[in-house]
Each structure stands twice: as C-alpha cells, then as structure tokens.
Tab-separated table of N, CA, C and O in Angstrom:
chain	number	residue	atom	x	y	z
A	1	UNK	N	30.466	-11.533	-23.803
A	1	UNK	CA	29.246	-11.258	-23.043
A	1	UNK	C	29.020	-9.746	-23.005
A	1	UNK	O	30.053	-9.077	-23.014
A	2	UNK	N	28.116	-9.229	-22.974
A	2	UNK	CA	27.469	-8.223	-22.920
A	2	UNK	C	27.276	-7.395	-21.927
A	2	UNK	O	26.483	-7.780	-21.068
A	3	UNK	N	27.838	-6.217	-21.770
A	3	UNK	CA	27.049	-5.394	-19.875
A	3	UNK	C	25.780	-5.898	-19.439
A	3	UNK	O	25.647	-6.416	-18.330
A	4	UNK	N	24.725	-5.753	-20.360
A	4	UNK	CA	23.591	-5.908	-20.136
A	4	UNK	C	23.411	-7.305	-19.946
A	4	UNK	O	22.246	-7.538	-19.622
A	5	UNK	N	24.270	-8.541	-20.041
A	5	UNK	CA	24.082	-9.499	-19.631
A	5	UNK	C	25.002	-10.356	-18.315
A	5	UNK	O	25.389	-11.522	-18.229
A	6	UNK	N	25.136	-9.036	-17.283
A	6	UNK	CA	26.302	-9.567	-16.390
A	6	UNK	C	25.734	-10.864	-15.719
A	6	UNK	O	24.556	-11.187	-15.878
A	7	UNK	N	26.425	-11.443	-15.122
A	7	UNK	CA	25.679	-12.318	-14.233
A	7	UNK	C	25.735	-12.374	-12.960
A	7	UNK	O	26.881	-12.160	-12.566
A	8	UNK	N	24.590	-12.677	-11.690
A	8	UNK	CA	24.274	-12.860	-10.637
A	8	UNK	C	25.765	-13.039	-9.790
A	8	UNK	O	26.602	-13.841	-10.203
A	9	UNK	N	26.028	-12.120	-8.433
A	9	UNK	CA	27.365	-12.522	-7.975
A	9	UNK	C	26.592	-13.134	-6.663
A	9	UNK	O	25.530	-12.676	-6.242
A	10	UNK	N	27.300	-14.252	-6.078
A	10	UNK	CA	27.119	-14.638	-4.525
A	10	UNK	C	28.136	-14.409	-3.563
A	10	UNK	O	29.342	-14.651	-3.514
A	11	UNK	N	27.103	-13.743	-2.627
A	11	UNK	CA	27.911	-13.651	-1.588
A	11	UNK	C	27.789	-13.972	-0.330
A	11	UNK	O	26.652	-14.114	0.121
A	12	UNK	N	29.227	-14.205	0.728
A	12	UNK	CA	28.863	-15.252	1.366
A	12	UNK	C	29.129	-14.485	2.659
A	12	UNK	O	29.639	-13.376	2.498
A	13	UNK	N	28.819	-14.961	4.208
A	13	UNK	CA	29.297	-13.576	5.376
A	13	UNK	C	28.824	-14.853	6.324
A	13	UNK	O	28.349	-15.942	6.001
A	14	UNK	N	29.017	-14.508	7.115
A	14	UNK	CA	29.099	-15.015	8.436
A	14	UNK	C	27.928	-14.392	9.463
A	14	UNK	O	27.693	-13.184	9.427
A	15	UNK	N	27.153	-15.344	10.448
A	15	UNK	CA	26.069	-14.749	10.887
A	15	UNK	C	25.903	-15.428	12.101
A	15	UNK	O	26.223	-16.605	11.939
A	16	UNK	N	25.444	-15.132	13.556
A	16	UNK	CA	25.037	-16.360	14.232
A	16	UNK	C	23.276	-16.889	13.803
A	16	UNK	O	22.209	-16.527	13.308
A	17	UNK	N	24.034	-18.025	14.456
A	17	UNK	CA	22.558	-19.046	13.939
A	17	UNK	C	21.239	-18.140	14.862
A	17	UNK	O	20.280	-17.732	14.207
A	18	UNK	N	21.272	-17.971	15.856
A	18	UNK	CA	19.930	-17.024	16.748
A	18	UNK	C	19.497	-15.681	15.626
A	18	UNK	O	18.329	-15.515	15.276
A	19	UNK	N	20.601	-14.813	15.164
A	19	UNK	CA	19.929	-13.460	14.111
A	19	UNK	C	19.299	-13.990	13.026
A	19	UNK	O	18.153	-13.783	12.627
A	20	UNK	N	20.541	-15.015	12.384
A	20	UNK	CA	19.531	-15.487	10.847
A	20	UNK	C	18.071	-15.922	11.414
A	20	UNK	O	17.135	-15.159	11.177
A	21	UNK	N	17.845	-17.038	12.107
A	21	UNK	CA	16.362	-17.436	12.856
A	21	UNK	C	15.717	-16.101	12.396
A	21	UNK	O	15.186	-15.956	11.295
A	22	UNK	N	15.837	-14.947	13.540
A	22	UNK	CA	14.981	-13.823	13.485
A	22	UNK	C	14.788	-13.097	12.169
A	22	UNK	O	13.739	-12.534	11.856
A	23	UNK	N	16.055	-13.161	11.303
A	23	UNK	CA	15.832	-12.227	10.036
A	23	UNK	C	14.971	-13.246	8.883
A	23	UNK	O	14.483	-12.912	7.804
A	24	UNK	N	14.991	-14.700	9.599
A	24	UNK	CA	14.131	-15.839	8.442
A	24	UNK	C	12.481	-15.319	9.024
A	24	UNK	O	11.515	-15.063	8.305
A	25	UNK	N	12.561	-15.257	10.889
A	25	UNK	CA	11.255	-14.884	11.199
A	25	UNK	C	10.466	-13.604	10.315
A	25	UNK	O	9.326	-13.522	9.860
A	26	UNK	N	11.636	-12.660	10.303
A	26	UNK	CA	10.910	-11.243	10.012
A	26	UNK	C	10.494	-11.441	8.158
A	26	UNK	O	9.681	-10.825	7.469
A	27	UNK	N	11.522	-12.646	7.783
A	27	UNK	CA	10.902	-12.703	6.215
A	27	UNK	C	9.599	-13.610	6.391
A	27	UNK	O	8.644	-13.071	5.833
A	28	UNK	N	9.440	-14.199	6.685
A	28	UNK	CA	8.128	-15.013	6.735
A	28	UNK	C	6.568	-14.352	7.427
A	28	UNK	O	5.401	-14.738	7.356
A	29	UNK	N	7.224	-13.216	8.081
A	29	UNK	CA	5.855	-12.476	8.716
A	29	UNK	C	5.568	-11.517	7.216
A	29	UNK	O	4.527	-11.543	6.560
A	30	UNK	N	7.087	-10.504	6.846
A	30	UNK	CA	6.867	-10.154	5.694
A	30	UNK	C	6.164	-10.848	4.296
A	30	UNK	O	5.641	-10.179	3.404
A	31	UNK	N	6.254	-12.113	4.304
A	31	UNK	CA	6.083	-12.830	3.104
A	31	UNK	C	7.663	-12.374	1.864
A	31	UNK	O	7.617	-12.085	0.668
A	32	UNK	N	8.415	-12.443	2.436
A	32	UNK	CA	9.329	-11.852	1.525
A	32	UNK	C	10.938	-12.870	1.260
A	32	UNK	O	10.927	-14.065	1.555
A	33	UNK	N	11.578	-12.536	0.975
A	33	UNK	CA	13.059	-13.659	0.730
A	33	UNK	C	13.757	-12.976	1.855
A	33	UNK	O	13.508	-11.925	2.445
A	34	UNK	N	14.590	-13.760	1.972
A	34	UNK	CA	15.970	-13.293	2.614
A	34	UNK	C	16.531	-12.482	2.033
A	34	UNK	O	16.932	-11.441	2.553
A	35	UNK	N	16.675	-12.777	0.868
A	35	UNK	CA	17.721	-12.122	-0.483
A	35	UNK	C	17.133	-10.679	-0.372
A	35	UNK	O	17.995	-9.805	-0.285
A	36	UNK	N	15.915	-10.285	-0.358
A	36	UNK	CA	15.014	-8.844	-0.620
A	36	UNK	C	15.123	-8.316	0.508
A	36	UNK	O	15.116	-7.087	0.450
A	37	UNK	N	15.267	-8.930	1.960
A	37	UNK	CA	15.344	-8.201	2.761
A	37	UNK	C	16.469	-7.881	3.246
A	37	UNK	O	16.369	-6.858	3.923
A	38	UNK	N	17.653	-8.358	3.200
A	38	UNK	CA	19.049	-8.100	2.694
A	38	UNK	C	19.011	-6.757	1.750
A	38	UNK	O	18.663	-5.662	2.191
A	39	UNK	N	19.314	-6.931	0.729
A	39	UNK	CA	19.466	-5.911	-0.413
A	39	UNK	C	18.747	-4.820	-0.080
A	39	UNK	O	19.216	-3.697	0.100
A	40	UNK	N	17.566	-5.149	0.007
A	40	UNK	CA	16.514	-3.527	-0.086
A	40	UNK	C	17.012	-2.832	1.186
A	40	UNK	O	17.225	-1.620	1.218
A	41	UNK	N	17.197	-3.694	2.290
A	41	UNK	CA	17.648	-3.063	3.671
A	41	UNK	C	18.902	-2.453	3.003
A	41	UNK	O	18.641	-1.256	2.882
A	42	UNK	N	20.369	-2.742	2.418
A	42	UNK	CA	21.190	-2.328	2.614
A	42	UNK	C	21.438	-1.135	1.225
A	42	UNK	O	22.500	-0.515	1.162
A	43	UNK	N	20.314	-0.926	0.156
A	43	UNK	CA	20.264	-0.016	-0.882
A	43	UNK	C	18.951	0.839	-0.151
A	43	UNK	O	18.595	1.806	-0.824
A	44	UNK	N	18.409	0.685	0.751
A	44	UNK	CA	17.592	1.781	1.651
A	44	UNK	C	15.988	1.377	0.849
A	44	UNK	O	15.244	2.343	1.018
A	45	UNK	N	15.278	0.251	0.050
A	45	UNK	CA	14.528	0.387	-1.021
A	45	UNK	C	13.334	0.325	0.059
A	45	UNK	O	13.385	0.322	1.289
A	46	UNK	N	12.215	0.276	-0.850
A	46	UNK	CA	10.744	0.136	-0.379
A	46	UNK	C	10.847	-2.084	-0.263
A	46	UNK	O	11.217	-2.866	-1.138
A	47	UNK	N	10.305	-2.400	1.282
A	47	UNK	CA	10.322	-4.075	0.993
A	47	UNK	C	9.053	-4.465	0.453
A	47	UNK	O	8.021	-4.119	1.027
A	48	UNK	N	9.022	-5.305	-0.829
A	48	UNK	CA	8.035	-6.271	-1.103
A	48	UNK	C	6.980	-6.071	-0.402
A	48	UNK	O	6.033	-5.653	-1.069
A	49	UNK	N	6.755	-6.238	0.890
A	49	UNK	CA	5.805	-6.615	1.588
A	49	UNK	C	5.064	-5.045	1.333
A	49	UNK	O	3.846	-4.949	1.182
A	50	UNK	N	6.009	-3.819	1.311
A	50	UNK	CA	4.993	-2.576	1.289
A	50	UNK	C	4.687	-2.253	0.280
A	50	UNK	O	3.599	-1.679	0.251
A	51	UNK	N	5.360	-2.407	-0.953
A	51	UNK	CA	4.862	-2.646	-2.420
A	51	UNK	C	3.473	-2.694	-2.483
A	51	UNK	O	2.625	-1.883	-2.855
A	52	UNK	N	3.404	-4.447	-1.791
A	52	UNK	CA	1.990	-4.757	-2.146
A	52	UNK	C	1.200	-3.961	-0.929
A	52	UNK	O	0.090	-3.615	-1.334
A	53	UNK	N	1.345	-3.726	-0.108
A	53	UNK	CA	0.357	-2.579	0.784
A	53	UNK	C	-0.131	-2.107	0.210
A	53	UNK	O	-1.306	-2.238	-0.135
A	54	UNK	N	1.045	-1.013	-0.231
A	54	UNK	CA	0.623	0.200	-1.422
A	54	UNK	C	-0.302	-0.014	-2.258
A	54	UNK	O	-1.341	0.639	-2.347
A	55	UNK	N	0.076	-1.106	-3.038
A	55	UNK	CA	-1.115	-1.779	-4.578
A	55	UNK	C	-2.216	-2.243	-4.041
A	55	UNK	O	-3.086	-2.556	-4.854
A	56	UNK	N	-2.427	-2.369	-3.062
A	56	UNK	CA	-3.809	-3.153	-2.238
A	56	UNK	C	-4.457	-1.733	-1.556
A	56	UNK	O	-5.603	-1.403	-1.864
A	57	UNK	N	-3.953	-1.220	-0.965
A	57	UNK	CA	-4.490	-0.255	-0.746
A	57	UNK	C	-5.371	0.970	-1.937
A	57	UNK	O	-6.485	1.487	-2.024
A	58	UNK	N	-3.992	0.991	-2.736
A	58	UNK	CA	-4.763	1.887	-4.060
A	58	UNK	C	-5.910	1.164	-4.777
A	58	UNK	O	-6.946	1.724	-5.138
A	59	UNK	N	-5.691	0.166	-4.909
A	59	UNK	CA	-6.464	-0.997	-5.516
A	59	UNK	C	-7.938	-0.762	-4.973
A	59	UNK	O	-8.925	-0.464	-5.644
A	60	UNK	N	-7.843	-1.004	-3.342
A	60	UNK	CA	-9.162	-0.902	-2.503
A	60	UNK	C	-9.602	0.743	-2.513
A	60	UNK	O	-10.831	0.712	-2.560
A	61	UNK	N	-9.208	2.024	-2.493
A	61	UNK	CA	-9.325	3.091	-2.578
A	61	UNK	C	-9.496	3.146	-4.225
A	61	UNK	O	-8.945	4.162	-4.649
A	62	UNK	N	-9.807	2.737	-4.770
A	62	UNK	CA	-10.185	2.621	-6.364
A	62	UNK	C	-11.782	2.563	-6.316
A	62	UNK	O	-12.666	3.411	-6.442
A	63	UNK	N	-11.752	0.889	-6.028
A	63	UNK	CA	-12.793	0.382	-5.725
A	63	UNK	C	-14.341	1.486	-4.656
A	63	UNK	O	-15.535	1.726	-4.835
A	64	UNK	N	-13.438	1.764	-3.767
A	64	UNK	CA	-14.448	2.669	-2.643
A	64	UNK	C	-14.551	3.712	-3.191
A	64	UNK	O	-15.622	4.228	-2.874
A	65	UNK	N	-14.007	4.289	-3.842
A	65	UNK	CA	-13.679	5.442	-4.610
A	65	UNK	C	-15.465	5.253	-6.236
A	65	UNK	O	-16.327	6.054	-6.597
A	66	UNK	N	-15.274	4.401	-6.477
A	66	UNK	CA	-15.938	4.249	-7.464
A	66	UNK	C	-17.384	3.704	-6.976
A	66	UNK	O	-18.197	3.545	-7.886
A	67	UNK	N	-17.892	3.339	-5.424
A	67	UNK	CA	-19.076	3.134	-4.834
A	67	UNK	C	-19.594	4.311	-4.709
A	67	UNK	O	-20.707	4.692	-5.072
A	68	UNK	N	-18.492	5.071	-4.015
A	68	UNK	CA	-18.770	6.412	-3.552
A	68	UNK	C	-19.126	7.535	-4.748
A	68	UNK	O	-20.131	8.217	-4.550
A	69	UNK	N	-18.541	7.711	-5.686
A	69	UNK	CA	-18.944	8.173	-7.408
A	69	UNK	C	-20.544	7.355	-7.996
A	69	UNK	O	-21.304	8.068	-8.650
A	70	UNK	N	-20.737	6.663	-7.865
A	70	UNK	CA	-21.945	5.814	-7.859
A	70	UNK	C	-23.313	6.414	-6.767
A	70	UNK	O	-24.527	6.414	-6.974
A	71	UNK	N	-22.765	6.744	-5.944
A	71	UNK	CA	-23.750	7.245	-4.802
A	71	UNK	C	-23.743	8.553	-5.047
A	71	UNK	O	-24.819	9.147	-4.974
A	72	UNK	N	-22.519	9.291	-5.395
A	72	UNK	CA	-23.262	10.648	-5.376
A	72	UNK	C	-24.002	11.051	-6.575
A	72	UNK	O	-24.494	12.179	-6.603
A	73	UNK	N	-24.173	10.033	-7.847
A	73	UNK	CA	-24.427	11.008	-8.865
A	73	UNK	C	-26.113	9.939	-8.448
A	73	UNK	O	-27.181	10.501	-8.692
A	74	UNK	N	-26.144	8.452	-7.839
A	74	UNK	CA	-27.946	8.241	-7.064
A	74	UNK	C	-28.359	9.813	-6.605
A	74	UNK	O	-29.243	10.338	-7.281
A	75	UNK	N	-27.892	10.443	-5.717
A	75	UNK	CA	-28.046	11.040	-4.644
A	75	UNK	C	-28.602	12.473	-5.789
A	75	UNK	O	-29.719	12.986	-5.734
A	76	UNK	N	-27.673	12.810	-6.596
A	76	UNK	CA	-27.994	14.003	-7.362
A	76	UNK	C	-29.381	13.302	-8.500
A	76	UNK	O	-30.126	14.153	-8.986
A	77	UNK	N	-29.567	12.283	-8.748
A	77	UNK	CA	-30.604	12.164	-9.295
A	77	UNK	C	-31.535	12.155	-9.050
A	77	UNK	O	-32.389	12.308	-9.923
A	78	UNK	N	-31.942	11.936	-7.469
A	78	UNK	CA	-32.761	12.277	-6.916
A	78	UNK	C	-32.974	13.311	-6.301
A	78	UNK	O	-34.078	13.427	-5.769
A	79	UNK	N	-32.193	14.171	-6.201
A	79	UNK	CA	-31.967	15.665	-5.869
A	79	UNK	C	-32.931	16.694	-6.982
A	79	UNK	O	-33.751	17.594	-6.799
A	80	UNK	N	-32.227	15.891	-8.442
A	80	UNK	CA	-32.704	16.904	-9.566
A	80	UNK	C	-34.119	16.473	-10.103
A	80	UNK	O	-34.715	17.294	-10.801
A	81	UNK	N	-34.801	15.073	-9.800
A	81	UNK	CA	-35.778	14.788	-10.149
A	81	UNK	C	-36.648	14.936	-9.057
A	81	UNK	O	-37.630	15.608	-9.371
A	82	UNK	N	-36.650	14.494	-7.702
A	82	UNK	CA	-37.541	14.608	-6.384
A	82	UNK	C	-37.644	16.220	-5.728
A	82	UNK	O	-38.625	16.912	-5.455
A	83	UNK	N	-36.282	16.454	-5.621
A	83	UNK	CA	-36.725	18.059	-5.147
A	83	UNK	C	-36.402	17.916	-3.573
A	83	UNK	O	-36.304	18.784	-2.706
A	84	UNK	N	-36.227	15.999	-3.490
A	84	UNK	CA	-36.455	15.727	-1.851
A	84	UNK	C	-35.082	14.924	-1.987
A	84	UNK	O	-34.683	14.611	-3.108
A	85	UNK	N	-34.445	14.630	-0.972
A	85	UNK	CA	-33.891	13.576	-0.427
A	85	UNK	C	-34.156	13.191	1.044
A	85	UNK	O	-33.957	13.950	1.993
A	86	UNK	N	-34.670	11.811	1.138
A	86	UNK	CA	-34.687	11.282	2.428
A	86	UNK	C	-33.563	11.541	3.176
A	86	UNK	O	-32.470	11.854	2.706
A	87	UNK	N	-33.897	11.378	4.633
A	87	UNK	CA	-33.405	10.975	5.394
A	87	UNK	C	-32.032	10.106	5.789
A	87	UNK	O	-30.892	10.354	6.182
A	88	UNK	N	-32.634	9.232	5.531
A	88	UNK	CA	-31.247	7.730	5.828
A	88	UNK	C	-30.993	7.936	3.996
A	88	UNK	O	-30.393	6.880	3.794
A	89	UNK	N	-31.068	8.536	2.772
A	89	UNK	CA	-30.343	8.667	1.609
A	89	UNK	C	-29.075	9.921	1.867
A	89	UNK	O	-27.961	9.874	1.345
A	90	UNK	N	-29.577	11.038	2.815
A	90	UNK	CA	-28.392	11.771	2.928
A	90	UNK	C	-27.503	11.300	3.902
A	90	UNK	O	-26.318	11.632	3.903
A	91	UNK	N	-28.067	10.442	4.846
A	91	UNK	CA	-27.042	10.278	5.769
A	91	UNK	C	-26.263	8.915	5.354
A	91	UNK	O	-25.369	8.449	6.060
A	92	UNK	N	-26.584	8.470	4.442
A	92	UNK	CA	-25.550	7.275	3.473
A	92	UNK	C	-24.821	7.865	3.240
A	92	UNK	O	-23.737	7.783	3.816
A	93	UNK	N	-25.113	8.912	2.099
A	93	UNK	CA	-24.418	9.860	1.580
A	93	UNK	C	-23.466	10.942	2.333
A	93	UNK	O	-22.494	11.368	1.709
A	94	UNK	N	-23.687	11.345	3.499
A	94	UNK	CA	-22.660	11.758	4.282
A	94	UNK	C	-21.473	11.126	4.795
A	94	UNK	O	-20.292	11.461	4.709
A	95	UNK	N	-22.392	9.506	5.702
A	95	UNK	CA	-21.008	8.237	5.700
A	95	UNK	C	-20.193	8.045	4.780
A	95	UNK	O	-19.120	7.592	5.179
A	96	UNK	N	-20.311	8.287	3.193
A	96	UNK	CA	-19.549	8.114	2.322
A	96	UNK	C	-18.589	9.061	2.091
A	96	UNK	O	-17.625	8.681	1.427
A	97	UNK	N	-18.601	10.099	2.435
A	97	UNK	CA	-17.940	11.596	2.290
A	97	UNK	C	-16.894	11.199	3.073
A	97	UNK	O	-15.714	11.031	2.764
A	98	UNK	N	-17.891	10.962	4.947
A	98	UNK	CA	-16.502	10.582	6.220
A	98	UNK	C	-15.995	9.275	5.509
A	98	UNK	O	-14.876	9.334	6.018
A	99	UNK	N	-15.934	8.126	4.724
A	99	UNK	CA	-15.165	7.481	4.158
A	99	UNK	C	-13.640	8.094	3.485
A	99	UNK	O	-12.440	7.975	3.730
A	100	UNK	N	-14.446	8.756	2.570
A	100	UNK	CA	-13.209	10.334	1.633
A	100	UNK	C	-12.456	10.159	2.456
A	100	UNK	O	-11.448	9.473	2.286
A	101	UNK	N	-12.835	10.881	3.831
A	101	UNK	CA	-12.071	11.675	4.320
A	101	UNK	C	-10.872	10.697	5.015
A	101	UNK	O	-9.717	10.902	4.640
A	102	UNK	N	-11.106	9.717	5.945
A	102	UNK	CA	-10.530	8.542	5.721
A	102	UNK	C	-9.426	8.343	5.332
A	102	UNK	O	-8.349	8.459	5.917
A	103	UNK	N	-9.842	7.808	3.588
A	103	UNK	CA	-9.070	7.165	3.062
A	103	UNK	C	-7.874	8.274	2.483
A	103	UNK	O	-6.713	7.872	2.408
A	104	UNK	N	-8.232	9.756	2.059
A	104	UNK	CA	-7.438	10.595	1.912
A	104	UNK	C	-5.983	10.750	3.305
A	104	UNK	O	-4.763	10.801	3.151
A	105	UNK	N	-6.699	10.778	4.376
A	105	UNK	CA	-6.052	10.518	5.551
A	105	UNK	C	-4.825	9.201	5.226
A	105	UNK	O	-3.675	9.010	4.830
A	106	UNK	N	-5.775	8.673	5.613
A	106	UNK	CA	-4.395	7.130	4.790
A	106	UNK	C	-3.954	7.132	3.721
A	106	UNK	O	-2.994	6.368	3.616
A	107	UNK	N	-4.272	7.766	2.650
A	107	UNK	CA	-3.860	8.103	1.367
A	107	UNK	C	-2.491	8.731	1.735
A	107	UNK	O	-1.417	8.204	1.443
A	108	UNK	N	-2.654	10.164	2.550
A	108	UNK	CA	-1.368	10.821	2.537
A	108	UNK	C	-0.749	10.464	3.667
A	108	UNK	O	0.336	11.042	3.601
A	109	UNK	N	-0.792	9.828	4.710
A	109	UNK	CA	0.427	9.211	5.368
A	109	UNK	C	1.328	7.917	4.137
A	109	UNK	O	2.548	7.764	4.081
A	110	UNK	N	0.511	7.324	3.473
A	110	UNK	CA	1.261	6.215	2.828
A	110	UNK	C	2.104	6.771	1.822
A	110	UNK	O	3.068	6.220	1.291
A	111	UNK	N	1.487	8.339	1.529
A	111	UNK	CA	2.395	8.657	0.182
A	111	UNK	C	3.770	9.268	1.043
A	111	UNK	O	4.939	9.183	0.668
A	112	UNK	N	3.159	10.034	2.564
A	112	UNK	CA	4.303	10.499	2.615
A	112	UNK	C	5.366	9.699	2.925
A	112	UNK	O	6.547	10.047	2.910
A	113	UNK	N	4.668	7.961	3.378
A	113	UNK	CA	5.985	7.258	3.637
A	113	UNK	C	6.468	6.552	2.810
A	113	UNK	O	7.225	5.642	3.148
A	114	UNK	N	6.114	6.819	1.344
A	114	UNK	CA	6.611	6.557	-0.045
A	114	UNK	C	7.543	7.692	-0.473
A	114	UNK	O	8.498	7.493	-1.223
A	115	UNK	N	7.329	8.513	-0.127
A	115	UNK	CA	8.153	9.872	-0.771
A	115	UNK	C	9.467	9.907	0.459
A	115	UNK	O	10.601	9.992	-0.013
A	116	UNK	N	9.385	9.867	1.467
A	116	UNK	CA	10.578	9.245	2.326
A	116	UNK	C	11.493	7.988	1.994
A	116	UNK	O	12.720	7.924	1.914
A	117	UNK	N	10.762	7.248	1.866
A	117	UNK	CA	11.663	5.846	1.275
A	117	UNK	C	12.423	6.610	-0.643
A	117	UNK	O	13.554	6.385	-1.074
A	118	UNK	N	11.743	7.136	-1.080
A	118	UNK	CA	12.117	7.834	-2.175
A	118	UNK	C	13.038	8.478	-1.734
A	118	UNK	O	14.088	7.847	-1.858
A	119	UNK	N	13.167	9.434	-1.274
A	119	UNK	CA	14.016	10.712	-1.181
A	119	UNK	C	16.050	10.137	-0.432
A	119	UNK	O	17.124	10.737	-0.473
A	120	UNK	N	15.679	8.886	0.088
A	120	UNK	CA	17.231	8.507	0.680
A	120	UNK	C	17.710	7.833	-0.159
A	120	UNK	O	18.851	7.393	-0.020
C-alpha cells in the first residue's frame, strides 16, 4: 500500500449521554457531522457551516456588486448624454454606494475572522 493511500483510523472515547445530545444539537443547528465538528474543533479549522457563510456571502456581494456596476455606468450615461440627473436617479444611486459601504464593512470583519482562524 501506498502513503498516499493510508486508510481511515477510528476512534473511540467515552462521553456522557447529556454532552453528546448537545454536541449532536450544535451539529444539526450547524448543518454539519459530528466527525467535522470534532476534528476541525480539535486541528483549530474553519467549520463547514462558515465555509459556506463565506461562499454565500461572496457569492451575494458578487451579485450586489454587479447591480451596483450596472447602475453606475445607467447613472453616467445619463450624466454624459442629459447634462441632468434626476432626483430619485441620484438618490438610487447614492443608496447603492451606502450598500458599498455595507458590504465592505462585512466584507472586512469576515476576512478578518478568516485570517484569525488562518493564523492558529
């Protein structure tokens, strides 16, 4: 057999029946295994459940990201052809900015609590 083909070890420990309950509760709120929340807890990792945060979040900050790119170059076309912009067109266009600002906000708390889970 091969390093690269070791195989899966089990292991076995002792627990009372009331903690496992709670650590089955905390996997099922997570959406996650036992097995992942075990391991990742005891190698310090990022759990499943924030993985997908992360990817849902970037995912949705993609998306808003690309409404908001859409609106400003409306906004400049009517800038460079009208000479005017309405009213309720700049103040869309401003709500979208305080969006930015926002999601940058949540942007860098999530990275910094990615770069923490990184760094141990």
């Amino acid at each position: 057999m091969n390093i690269d083909e070791q195989k899966d070890e089990v292991i076995f420990f002792r627990i009372k029946s009331e903690k496992k309950k709670d650590w089955k509760k905390i996997c099922s709120n997570k959406q996650i295994s036992l097995t992942s929340l075990i391991i990742n807890s005891v190698e310090n990792r990022m759990m499943d459940d924030e993985r997908r945060k992360v990817l849902a979040f970037i995912e949705k900050q993609d998306n808003i990201f690309g409404k908001i790119e859409n609106n400003i170059n409306q906004v400049a076309k009517i800038a460079n052809g009208q000479k005017f912009i309405s009213e309720n067109k700049l103040r869309n266009f401003s709500d979208k900015l305080s969006e930015i600002i926002i999601l940058k906000k949540e942007q860098n708390e999530i990275f910094t609590k990615i770069y923490a889970k990184l760094s141990r």
